Short mmCIF file of C-alpha atoms and ligand atoms in Angstrom, two decimals:
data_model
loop_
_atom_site.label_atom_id
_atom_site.label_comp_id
_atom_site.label_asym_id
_atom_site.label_seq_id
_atom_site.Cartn_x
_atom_site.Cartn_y
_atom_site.Cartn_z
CA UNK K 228 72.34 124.96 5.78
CA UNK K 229 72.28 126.32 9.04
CA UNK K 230 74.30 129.28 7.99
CA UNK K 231 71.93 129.93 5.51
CA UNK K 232 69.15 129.59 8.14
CA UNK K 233 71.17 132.61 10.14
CA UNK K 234 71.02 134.70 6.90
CA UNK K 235 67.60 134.23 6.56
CA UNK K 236 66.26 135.04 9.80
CA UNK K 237 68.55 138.09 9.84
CA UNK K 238 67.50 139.21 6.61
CA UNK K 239 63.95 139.11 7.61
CA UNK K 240 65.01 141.21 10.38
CA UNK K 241 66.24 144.06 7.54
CA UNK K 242 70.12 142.75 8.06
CA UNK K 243 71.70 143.62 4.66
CA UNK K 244 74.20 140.69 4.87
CA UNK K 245 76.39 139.63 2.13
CA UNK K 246 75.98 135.65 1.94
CA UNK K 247 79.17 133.49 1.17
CA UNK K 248 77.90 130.56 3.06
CA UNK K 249 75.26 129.30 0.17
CA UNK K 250 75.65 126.05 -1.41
CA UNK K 251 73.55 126.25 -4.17
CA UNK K 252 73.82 128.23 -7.36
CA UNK K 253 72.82 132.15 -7.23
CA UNK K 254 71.27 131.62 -10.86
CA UNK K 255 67.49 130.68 -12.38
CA UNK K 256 66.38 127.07 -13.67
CA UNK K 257 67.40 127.20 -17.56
CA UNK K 258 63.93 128.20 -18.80
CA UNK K 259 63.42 125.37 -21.05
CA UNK K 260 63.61 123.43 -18.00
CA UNK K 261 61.27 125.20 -16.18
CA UNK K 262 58.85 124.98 -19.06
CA UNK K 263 59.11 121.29 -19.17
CA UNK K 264 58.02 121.10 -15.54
CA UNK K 265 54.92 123.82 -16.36
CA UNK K 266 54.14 121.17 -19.16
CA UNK K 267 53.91 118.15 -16.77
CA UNK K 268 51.26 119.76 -14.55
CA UNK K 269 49.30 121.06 -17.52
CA UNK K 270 49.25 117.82 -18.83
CA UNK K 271 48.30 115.83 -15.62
CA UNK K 272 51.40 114.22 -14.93
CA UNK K 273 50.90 114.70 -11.43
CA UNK K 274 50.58 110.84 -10.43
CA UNK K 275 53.14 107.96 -8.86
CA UNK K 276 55.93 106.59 -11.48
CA UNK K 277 57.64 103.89 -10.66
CA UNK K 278 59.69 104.40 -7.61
CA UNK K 279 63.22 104.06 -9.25
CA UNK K 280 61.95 107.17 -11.93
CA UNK K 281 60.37 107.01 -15.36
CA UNK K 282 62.30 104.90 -17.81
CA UNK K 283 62.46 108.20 -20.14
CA UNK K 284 64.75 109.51 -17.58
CA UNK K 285 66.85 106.95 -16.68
CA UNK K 286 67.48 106.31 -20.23
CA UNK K 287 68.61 109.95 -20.82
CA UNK K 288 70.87 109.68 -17.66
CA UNK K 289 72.50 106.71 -19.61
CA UNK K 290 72.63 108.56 -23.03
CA UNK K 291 74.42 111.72 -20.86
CA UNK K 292 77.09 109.59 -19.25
CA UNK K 293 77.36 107.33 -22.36
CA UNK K 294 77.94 110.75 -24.10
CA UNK K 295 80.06 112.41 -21.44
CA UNK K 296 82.46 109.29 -20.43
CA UNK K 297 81.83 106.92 -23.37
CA UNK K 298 80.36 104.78 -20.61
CA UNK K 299 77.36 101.60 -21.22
CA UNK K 300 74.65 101.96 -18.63
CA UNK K 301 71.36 100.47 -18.83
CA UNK K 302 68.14 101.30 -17.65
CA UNK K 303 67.99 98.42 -14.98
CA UNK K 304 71.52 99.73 -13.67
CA UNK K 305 70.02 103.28 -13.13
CA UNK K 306 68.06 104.72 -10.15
CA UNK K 307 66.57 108.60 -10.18
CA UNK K 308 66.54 110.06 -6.34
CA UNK K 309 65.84 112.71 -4.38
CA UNK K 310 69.28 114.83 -5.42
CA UNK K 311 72.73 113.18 -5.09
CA UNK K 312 72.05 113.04 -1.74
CA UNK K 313 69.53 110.63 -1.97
CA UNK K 314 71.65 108.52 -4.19
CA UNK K 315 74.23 108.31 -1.86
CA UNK K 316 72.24 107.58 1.12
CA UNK K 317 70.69 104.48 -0.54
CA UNK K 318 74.14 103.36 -1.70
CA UNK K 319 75.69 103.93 1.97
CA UNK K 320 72.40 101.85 3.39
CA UNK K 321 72.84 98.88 0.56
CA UNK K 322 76.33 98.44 0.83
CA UNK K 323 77.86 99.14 4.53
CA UNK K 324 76.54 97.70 7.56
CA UNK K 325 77.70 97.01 11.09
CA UNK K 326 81.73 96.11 11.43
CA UNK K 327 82.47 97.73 7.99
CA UNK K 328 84.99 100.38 7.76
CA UNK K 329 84.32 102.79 4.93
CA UNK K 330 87.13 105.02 3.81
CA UNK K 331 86.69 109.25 3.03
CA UNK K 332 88.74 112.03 2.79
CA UNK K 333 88.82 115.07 4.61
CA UNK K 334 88.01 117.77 4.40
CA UNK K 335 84.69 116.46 3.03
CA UNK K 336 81.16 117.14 2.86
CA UNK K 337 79.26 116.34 5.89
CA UNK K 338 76.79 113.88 5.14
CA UNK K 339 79.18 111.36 3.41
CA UNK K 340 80.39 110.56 7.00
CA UNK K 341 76.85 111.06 8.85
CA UNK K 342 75.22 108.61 6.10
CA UNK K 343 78.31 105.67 6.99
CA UNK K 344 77.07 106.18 10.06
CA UNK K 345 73.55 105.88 9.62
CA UNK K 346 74.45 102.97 8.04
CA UNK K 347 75.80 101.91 11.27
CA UNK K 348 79.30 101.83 9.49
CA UNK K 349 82.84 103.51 10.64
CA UNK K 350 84.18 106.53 8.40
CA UNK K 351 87.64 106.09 8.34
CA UNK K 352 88.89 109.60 7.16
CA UNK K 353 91.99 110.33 5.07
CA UNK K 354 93.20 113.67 5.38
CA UNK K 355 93.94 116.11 2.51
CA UNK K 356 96.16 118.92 2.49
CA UNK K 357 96.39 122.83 1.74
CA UNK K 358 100.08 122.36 0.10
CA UNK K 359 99.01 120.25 -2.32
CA UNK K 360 95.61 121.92 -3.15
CA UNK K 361 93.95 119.09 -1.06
CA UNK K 362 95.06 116.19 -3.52
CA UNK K 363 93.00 113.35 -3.38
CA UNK K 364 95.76 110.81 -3.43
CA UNK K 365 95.98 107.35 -4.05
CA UNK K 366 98.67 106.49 -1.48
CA UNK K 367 97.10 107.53 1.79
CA UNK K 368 93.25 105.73 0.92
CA UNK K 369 95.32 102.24 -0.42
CA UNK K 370 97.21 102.96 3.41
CA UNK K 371 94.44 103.11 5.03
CA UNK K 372 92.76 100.10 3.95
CA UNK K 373 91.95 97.41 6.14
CA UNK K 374 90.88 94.02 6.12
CA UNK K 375 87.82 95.62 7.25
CA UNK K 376 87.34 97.88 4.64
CA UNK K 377 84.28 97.81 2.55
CA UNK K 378 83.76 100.72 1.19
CA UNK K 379 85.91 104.30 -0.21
CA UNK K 380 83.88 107.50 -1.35
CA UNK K 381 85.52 110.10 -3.32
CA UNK K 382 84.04 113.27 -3.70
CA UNK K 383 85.74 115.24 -7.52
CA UNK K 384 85.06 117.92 -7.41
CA UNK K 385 84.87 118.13 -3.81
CA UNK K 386 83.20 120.24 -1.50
CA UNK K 387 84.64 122.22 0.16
CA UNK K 388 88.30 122.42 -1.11
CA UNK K 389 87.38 122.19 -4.64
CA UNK K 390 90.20 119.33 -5.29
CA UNK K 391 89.98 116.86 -8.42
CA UNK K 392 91.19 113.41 -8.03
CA UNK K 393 93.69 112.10 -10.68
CA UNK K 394 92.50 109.86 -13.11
CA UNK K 395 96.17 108.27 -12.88
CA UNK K 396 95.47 108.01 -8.33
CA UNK K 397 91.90 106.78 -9.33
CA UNK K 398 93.41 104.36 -11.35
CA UNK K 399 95.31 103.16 -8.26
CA UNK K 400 92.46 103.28 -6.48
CA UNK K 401 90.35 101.28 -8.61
CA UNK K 402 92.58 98.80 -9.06
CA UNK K 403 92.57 97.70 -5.36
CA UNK K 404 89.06 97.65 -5.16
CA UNK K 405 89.19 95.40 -7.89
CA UNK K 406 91.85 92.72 -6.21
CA UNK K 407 90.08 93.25 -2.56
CA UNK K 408 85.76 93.49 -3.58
CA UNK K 409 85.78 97.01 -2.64
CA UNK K 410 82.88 99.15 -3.54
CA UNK K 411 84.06 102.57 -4.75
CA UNK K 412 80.96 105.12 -4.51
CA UNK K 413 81.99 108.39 -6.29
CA UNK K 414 80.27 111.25 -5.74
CA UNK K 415 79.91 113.51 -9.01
CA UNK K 416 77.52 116.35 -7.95
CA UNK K 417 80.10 118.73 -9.20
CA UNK K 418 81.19 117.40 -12.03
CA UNK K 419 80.07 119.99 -14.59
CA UNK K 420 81.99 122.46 -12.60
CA UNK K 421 85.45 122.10 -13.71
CA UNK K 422 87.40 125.33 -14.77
CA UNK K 423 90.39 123.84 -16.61
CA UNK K 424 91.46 121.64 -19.23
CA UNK K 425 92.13 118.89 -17.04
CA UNK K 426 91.52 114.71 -17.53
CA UNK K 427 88.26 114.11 -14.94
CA UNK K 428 86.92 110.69 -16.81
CA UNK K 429 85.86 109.22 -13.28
CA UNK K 430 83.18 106.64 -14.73
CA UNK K 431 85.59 105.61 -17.97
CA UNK K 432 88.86 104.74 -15.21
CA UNK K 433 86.60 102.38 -13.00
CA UNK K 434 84.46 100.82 -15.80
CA UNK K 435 87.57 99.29 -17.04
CA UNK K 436 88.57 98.05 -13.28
CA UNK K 437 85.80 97.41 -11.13
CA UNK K 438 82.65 98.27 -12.80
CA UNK K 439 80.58 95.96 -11.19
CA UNK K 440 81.99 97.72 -7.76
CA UNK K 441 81.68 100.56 -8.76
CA UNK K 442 78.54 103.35 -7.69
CA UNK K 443 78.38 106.94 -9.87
CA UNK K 444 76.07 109.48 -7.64
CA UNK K 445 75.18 112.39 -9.87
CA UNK K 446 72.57 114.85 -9.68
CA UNK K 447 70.71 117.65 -11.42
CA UNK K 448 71.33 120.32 -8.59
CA UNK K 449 74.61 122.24 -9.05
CA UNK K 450 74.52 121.68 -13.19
CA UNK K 451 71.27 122.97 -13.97
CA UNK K 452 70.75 124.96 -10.71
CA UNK K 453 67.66 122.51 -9.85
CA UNK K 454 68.82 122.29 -5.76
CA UNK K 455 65.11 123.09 -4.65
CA UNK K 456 63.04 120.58 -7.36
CA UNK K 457 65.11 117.67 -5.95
CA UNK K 458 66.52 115.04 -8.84
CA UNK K 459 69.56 113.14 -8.84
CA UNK K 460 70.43 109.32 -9.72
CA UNK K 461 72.98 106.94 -9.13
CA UNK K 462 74.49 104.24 -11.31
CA UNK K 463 75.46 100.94 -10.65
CA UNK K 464 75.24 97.11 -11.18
CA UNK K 465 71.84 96.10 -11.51
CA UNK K 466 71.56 93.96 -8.14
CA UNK K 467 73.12 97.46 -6.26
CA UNK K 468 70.36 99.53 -8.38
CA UNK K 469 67.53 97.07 -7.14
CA UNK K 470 68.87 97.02 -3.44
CA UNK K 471 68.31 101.07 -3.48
CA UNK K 472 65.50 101.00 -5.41
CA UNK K 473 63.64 98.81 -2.36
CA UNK K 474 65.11 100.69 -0.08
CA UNK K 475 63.58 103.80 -1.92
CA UNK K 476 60.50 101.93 -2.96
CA UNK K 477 60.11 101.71 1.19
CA UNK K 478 60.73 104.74 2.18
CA UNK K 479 60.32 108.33 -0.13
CA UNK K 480 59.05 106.30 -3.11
CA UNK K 481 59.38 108.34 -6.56
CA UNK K 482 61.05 111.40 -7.13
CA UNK K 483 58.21 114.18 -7.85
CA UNK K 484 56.64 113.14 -11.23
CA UNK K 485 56.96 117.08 -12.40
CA UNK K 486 60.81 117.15 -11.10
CA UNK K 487 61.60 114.11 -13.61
CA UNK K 488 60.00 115.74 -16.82
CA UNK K 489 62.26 118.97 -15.97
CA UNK K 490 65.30 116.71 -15.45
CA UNK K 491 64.34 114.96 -18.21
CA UNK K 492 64.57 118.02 -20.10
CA UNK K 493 67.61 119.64 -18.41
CA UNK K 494 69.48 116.60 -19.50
CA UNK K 495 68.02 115.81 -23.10
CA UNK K 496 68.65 119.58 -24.39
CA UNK K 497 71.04 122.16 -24.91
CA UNK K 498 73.82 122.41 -22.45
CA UNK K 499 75.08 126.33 -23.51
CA UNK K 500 73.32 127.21 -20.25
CA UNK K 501 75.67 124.96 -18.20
CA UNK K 502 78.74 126.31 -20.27
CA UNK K 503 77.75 130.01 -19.70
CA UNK K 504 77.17 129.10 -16.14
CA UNK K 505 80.45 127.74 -15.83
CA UNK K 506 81.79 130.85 -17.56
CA UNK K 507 80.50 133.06 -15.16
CA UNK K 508 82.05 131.11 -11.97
CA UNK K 509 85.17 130.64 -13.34
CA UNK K 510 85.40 134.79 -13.81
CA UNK K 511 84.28 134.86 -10.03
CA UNK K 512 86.75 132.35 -8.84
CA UNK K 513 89.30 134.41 -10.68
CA UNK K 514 88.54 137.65 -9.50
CA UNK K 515 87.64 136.40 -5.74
CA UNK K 516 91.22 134.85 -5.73
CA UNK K 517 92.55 138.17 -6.68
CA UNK K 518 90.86 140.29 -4.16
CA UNK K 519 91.55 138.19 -1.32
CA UNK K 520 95.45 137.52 -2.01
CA UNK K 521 95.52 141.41 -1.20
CA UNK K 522 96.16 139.83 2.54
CA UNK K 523 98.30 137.15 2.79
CA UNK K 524 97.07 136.24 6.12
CA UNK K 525 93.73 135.11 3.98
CA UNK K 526 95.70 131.53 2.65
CA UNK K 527 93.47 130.82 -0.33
CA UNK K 528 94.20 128.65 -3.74
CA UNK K 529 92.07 128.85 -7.15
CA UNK K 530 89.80 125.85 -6.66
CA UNK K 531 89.96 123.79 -9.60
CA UNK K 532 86.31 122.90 -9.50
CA UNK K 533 82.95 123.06 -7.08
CA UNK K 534 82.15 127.03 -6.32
CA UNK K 535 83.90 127.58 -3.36
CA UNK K 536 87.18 128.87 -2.18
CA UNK K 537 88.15 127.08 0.66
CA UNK K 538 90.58 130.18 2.80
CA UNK K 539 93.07 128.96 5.40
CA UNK K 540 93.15 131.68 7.90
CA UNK K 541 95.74 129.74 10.85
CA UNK K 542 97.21 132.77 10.66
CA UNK K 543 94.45 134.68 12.16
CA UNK K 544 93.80 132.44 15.21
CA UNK K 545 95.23 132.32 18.69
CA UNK K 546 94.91 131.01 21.70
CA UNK K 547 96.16 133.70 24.11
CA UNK K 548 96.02 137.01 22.14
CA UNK K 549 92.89 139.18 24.15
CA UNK K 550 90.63 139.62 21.45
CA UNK K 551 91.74 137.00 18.82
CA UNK K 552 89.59 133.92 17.48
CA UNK K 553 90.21 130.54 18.80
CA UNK K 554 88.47 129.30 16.16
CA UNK K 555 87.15 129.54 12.54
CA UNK K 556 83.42 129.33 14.22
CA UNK K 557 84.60 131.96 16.46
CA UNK K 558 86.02 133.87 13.25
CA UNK K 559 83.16 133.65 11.38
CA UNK K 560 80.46 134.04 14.16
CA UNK K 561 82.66 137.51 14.68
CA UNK K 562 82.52 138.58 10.74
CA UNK K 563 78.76 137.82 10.52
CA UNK K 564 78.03 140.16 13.38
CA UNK K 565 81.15 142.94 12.97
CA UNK K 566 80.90 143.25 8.95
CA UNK K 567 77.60 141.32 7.95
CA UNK K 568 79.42 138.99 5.76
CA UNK K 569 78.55 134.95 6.19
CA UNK K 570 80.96 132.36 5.41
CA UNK K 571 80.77 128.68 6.66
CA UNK K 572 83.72 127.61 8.99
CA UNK K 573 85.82 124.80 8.56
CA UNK K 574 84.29 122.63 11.32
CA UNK K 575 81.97 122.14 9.33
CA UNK K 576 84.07 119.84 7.22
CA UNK K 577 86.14 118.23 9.68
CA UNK K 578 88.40 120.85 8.74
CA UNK K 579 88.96 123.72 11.67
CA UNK K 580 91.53 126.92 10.56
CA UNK K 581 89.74 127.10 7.40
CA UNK K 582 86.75 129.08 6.22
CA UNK K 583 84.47 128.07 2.93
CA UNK K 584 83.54 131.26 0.68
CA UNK K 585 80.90 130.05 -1.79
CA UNK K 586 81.24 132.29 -5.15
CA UNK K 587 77.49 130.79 -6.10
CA UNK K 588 76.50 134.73 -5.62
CA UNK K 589 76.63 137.89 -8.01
CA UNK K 590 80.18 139.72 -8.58
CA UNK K 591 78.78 142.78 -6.87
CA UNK K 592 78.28 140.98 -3.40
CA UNK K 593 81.74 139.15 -4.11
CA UNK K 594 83.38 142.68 -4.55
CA UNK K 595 81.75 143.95 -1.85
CA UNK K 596 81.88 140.48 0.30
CA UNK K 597 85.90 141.26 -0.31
CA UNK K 598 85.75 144.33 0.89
CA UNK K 599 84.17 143.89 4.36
CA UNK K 600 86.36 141.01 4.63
CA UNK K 601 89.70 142.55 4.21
CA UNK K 602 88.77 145.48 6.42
CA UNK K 603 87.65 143.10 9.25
CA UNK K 604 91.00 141.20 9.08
CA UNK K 605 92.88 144.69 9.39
CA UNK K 606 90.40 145.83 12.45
CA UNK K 607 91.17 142.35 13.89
CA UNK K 608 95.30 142.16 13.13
CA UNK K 609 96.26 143.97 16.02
CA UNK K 610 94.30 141.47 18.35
CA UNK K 611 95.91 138.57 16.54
CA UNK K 612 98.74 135.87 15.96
CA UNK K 613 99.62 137.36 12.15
CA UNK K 614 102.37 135.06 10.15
CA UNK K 615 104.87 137.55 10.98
CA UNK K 616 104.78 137.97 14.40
CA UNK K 617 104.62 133.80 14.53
CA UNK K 618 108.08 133.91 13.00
C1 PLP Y 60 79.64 117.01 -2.12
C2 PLP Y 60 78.17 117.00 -2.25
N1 PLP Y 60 77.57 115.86 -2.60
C3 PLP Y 60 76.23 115.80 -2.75
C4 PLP Y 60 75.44 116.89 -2.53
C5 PLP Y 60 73.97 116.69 -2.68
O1 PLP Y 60 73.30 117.66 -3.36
P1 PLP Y 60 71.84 117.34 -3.90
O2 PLP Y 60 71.20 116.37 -2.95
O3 PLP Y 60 71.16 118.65 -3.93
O4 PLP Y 60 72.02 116.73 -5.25
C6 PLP Y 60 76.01 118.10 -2.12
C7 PLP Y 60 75.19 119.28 -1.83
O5 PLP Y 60 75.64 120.28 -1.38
C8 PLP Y 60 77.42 118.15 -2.00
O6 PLP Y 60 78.03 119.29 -1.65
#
C-alpha cells in the first residue's frame, strides 16, 4: 500500500511509472457483478443486515465451498467481513490472547503477524526458502511448536512467494492440531489463483482432522477483482463464528448491504470470468519469468499461484561496493527514481534480498516493466557484488 501511495502521488505529478508493486487485480468487476450491486441501490437495499451478512450470502459461501472442496458448512458456521482481512482479524482477536504463541511462515504477508500482535499474541515465524520454491513444510511448523502454542496460519497461495502447501504437509499439520487443540486459521484469499494441475483441497484435509479447529478465511477480492467493494468471510465452528460475529457486531457492524448482493452474485453465477482471468495471469507469469531469466543475477521461480513473482536479487547487493544497494529498499527506492519502475522490497515481508513484482498489470507494462529493469541491473553491475565476481 504505501508503494502504491508513491505511484500515485508521482503519477499525479505526470511521472509515467510502470507499477509492479500493486496488489490487487489490473482487471474490471465481472459485469454481472457490478449489475447486481446497481440493482441493490435501485431497489433500496441500502439499510443494516445483520452484522454477520445476509443469510443469502452466507448460504452461497457454503454452496461454493461445498461445491469446490465437497465440504458441509452451515449458515451459523459462516461470517461475511470486510475482505479476508477482516476475517482474519476477528479470528486472530477470538482465538489468541496474551501468553499465546501463534505460529507463521515467512516470508508472509504483513498483517498476519501485525494482527497476532494486536491480539496481544507472539508470531512465532517459520522460515521458507528460495531452493525449495518457499515450501510450506510440515516439519519446521510441528518443530516449532510449543507448549505454548495456540495457534498456526498458513497462507496457500501465499503472498508474496506464491508457494502452495502440500495437502500431504497439511495433513501433518492437521493432525497435530488435532492431538494438541490447536487452531489452524488458513488463509485462502488466493485460492482461485492456481496455475497448475496440482492437489490444493485445504478445507477437505482439515475437515477430516480438526474441523472443529479449524478457521477457512476467504474473500471476494483477488477472485472476482472486488478489492475496493470490501467482502470476504470466514468459516468455522459455530461458537468461533459467534465470537467474531460480536466482535464484528461491536465494532464495523455489517459488510455494505450493496457489497453483499454483488458478492452474492459473484459467487452464485458463472465463474468463466475467473477462468479467463486466471488464463491471462498465468500467460503473464510465463512470459515475465522469461524476460527476467535474461539476467541471472534477477533469481526468480514461476510462482505456482498468487500474482506475484517474488525475485531474489542477493546477488545485486553489497555492503562495500561505492555505488551498490545495501538493501532491497535501497534497490528498489533506486529503480523507482533511475527507471520509473515500482516494485515492493522484501522487507516488506520479513524477507530482505528479495523484491515482489506483481503481474496484476497489462502485458505491455510487464514488457516494458522488463525492459527498464534489465537495463537498470546492467547500468548498476559495474557498481555491484554480481554472482561471479562473489565466486
Ligand atoms: C495473503 C493475503 N491475505 C489476505 C488479504 C486480504 O485481502 P482482502 O482484505 O482484500 O480480502 C491479502 C491482501 O492483499 C493478502 O495478500
Amino acid at each position: 500500500m504505501g508503494v502504491t501511495a508513491t505511484v500515485d502521488r508521482l503519477r499525479r505529478e505526470g511521472v509515467d511509472i510502470i507499477d509492479f508493486g500493486a496488489g490487487e487485480p489490473d482487471f474490471s468487476t465481472p459485469d454481472a457483478v457490478k449489475a447486481a450491486g446497481r440493482a441493490a441501490i435501485d431497489q433500496d437495499f441500502t439499510k443494516y443486515t445483520p452484522a454477520s451478512g445476509i443469510v443469502e450470502l452466507r448460504r452461497a459461501i457454503c454452496d461454493r465451498y461445498r461445491a469446490d472442496y465437497g465440504v458441509e458448512y452451515t449458515e451459523s458456521e459462516v461470517i461475511v467481513t470486510a475482505g479476508g482481512k477482516q476475517a482474519l482479524f476477528n479470528a486472530a482477536l477470538s482465538l489468541f490472547g496474551p501468553g499465546d504463541e501463534v505460529i507463521t511462515h515467512a516470508p508472509c504477508w504483513p498483517s498476519l503477524t501485525e494482527q497476532i500482535k494486536l491480539a496481544d499474541a507472539r508470531p512465532v515465524l517459520v522460515r521458507t526458502h528460495p531452493e525449495d520454491g518457499f515450501a510450506i513444510g510440515a516439519r519446521a511448523i510441528v518443530d516449532a511448536v510449543t507448549p505454548r502454542t495456540r495457534g498456526i496460519i498458513i497462507n496457500s497461495p501465499c503472498n508474496p512467494t506464491g508457494a502452495l502447501i502440500g495437502e500431504d504437509d497439511l495433513a501433518a499439520i492437521g493432525d497435530l492440531a488435532a492431538r494438541r487443540g490447536i487452531w489452524i486459521v488458513i488463509d485462502l484469499c488466493y485460492e482461485k489463483l492456481i496455475y497448475d494441475a496440482v492437489a490444493h483441497n485445504l478445507p477437505k484435509v482439515l475437515a477430516g482432522r480438526c474441523r472443529d479447529l479449524t478457521v477457512l478465511c476467504g474473500s471476494a477480492s483477488k477472485a472476482y477483482a472486488m478489492t475496493g467493494w470490501r467482502c470476504g468471510w470466514a468459516l468455522g465452528p459455530a461458537p468461533l463464528i459467534a465470537a467474531c460475529g460480536a466482535i464484528q457486531s461491536h465494532s464495523t457492524s455489517n459488510v455494505s448491504s450493496i457489497t453483499q448482493k454483488a458478492a452474492l452474485a459473484a459467487l452464485t453465477g458463472p465463474q468463466a470470468t475467473v477462468r479467463a482471468m486466471l488464463g491471462e495471469y498465468r500467460t503473464r507469469r510465463d512470459n515475465l519469468d522469461e524476460w527476467l531469466g535474461g539476467d541471472s543475477r534477477l533469481r526468480c521461480r514461476k510462482p505456482a499461484g498468487a500474482f506475484y513473482t517474488f525475485v531474489d536479487i542477493g546477488d545485486l547487493l553489497s555492503g562495500v561496493a561505492p555505488g551498490g544497494f545495501r538493501t532491497s529498499t535501497e534497490f528498489a527506492a533506486a529503480l523507482l527514481d533511475e527507471a520509473r519502475v515500482a516494485v515492493t522490497p522484501g522487507e516488506a515481508f520479513d524477507a530482505p534480498g528479495f523484491i515482489r513484482i506483481s503481474f496484476a498489470t497489462s502485458m505491455e507494462n510487464l514488457r516494458e516493466g522488463s525492459a527498464r529493469l534489465l537495463d537498470f541491473v546492467r547500468a548498476h553491475a559495474g557498481g555491484v557484488r554480481t554472482a561471479a565476481a562473489a565466486g
